[in-house]
CSV table of C-alpha atoms in Angstrom, one decimal:
chain,number,residue,atom,x,y,z
I,1,UNK,CA,5.9,-5.4,6.6
I,2,UNK,CA,7.1,-9.0,6.9
I,3,UNK,CA,8.3,-8.9,3.4
I,4,UNK,CA,10.5,-5.9,4.2
I,5,UNK,CA,12.0,-7.7,7.1
I,6,UNK,CA,12.5,-10.9,5.2
I,7,UNK,CA,14.2,-9.0,2.3
I,8,UNK,CA,16.5,-7.3,4.8
I,9,UNK,CA,17.4,-10.6,6.5
I,10,UNK,CA,18.1,-12.1,3.1
I,11,UNK,CA,20.3,-9.1,2.3
I,12,UNK,CA,22.2,-9.5,5.6
I,13,UNK,CA,22.8,-13.3,5.0
I,14,UNK,CA,24.0,-12.7,1.5
I,15,UNK,CA,26.7,-10.5,3.0
I,16,UNK,CA,27.7,-13.2,5.4
I,17,UNK,CA,25.9,-11.8,8.5
I,18,UNK,CA,24.6,-14.5,10.9
I,19,UNK,CA,21.0,-14.0,11.8
I,20,UNK,CA,20.5,-14.4,15.4
I,21,UNK,CA,17.1,-14.3,17.2
I,22,UNK,CA,18.1,-11.0,18.8
I,23,UNK,CA,19.3,-9.5,15.4
I,24,UNK,CA,16.0,-10.5,13.9
I,25,UNK,CA,14.0,-9.0,16.7
I,26,UNK,CA,15.8,-5.8,16.6
I,27,UNK,CA,15.4,-5.4,12.8
I,28,UNK,CA,11.8,-6.4,13.1
I,29,UNK,CA,11.2,-3.8,15.8
I,30,UNK,CA,12.8,-1.0,13.8
I,31,UNK,CA,10.8,-1.8,10.6
I,32,UNK,CA,7.5,-2.1,12.4
I,33,UNK,CA,7.9,0.8,14.7
I,34,UNK,CA,9.0,3.4,12.1
I,35,UNK,CA,9.0,5.7,15.1
I,36,UNK,CA,12.8,6.7,15.2
I,37,UNK,CA,13.5,4.8,18.5
I,38,UNK,CA,16.8,5.2,20.5
I,39,UNK,CA,18.9,2.1,21.3
I,40,UNK,CA,17.6,2.2,24.8
I,41,UNK,CA,14.0,2.3,23.7
I,42,UNK,CA,14.7,-0.8,21.5
I,43,UNK,CA,16.4,-2.5,24.4
I,44,UNK,CA,13.5,-1.8,26.8
I,45,UNK,CA,10.9,-3.0,24.3
I,46,UNK,CA,12.8,-6.3,23.7
I,47,UNK,CA,14.0,-7.0,27.1
I,48,UNK,CA,11.0,-9.1,28.2
I,49,UNK,CA,11.4,-11.3,25.2
I,50,UNK,CA,15.2,-11.4,25.5
I,51,UNK,CA,16.1,-11.1,29.2
I,52,UNK,CA,19.8,-12.0,28.7
I,53,UNK,CA,20.2,-9.4,25.9
I,54,UNK,CA,22.3,-6.4,26.8
I,55,UNK,CA,22.2,-2.8,25.5
I,56,UNK,CA,25.6,-3.4,23.9
I,57,UNK,CA,23.9,-6.2,21.7
I,58,UNK,CA,21.4,-3.6,20.5
I,59,UNK,CA,24.1,-1.1,19.7
I,60,UNK,CA,26.4,-3.8,17.9
I,61,UNK,CA,23.3,-4.8,15.8
I,62,UNK,CA,22.5,-1.1,14.9
I,63,UNK,CA,26.0,-0.8,13.8
I,64,UNK,CA,25.7,-3.8,11.5
I,65,UNK,CA,22.3,-2.4,10.0
I,66,UNK,CA,24.0,1.1,9.6
I,67,UNK,CA,27.0,-0.5,7.7
I,68,UNK,CA,24.5,-2.5,5.5
I,69,UNK,CA,22.5,0.6,4.6
I,70,UNK,CA,19.3,-0.6,6.3
I,71,UNK,CA,18.9,2.2,8.7
I,72,UNK,CA,19.8,5.8,9.1
I,73,UNK,CA,21.1,7.3,12.4
I,74,UNK,CA,19.7,10.6,13.4
I,75,UNK,CA,22.1,12.4,15.7
I,76,UNK,CA,21.2,15.2,18.0
I,77,UNK,CA,23.1,17.5,20.4
I,78,UNK,CA,22.1,15.5,23.5
I,79,UNK,CA,23.9,12.4,22.3
I,80,UNK,CA,20.8,10.4,21.9
I,81,UNK,CA,20.9,8.9,18.5
I,82,UNK,CA,17.6,7.8,16.9
I,83,UNK,CA,17.3,5.1,14.3
I,84,UNK,CA,15.2,5.3,11.2
I,85,UNK,CA,14.5,2.1,9.0
I,86,UNK,CA,12.8,4.3,6.4
I,87,UNK,CA,15.7,4.8,4.1
I,88,UNK,CA,13.7,6.3,1.3
I,89,UNK,CA,14.0,10.0,0.6
I,90,UNK,CA,12.0,11.7,3.2
I,91,UNK,CA,12.3,14.4,5.9
I,92,UNK,CA,11.4,14.9,9.6
I,93,UNK,CA,9.5,17.1,11.8
I,94,UNK,CA,10.5,17.1,15.5
I,95,UNK,CA,8.3,18.3,18.4
I,96,UNK,CA,10.3,20.7,20.6
I,97,UNK,CA,8.3,19.7,23.7
I,98,UNK,CA,8.1,16.0,23.7
I,99,UNK,CA,10.7,15.1,21.1
I,100,UNK,CA,8.3,13.1,18.9
I,101,UNK,CA,9.6,12.7,15.3
I,102,UNK,CA,7.4,12.2,12.2
I,103,UNK,CA,8.3,11.6,8.7
I,104,UNK,CA,6.9,13.7,5.9
I,105,UNK,CA,7.4,13.6,2.1
I,106,UNK,CA,8.5,16.5,0.1
I,107,UNK,CA,10.1,16.8,-3.4
I,108,UNK,CA,13.8,15.9,-3.4
I,109,UNK,CA,16.3,18.6,-2.6
I,110,UNK,CA,19.0,17.2,-5.0
I,111,UNK,CA,18.9,20.5,-6.9
I,112,UNK,CA,19.9,22.2,-3.7
I,113,UNK,CA,22.7,19.7,-3.2
I,114,UNK,CA,23.9,20.5,-6.8
I,115,UNK,CA,23.7,24.2,-6.2
I,116,UNK,CA,25.5,24.0,-3.0
I,117,UNK,CA,28.3,22.0,-4.6
I,118,UNK,CA,28.7,24.5,-7.4
I,119,UNK,CA,28.5,27.5,-5.2
I,120,UNK,CA,31.0,26.2,-2.6
I,121,UNK,CA,33.2,23.7,-4.3
I,122,UNK,CA,32.2,21.1,-1.8
I,123,UNK,CA,31.6,17.4,-2.7
I,124,UNK,CA,28.1,16.9,-1.2
I,125,UNK,CA,27.4,13.6,0.4
I,126,UNK,CA,23.8,14.2,1.3
I,127,UNK,CA,21.6,16.4,3.4
I,128,UNK,CA,19.1,16.3,6.2
I,129,UNK,CA,16.0,18.4,6.5
I,130,UNK,CA,14.2,18.8,9.8
I,131,UNK,CA,11.5,21.1,10.8
I,132,UNK,CA,10.8,21.9,14.4
I,133,UNK,CA,7.5,22.9,16.2
I,134,UNK,CA,4.9,21.5,18.5
I,135,UNK,CA,3.0,18.3,17.7
I,136,UNK,CA,-0.9,18.0,18.0
I,137,UNK,CA,-0.7,16.6,21.5
I,138,UNK,CA,1.7,19.3,22.8
I,139,UNK,CA,-0.1,22.3,21.4
């Protein structure tokens, strides 16, 4: 995992982004957790280590990571964005009771994107597949 974080930090440095201890900690937390945390969850987890860090600092850093293509933002109707450091092609399953999100692999849906573009004339920029149900703990 450290190699992924180090690679990401090098990538940020190469684009002129200054690496602060808070930025390093937020990135490390995202890449270690792989649990789709909210900005608030990241803040609460790192607050003991960085008592002077604000929630705004977390949001600002997440924006930097989004712009650098290092994380994906998963938005939901309740305005609680979650952040995913796994930027490989994968999909999500969401528990309808507790909100837990898990990744799962499935063959790429690029053929669906191509079909949709041909069928509708849209220029497709991507897709998101989510399944909903109850996790093992909530069943």
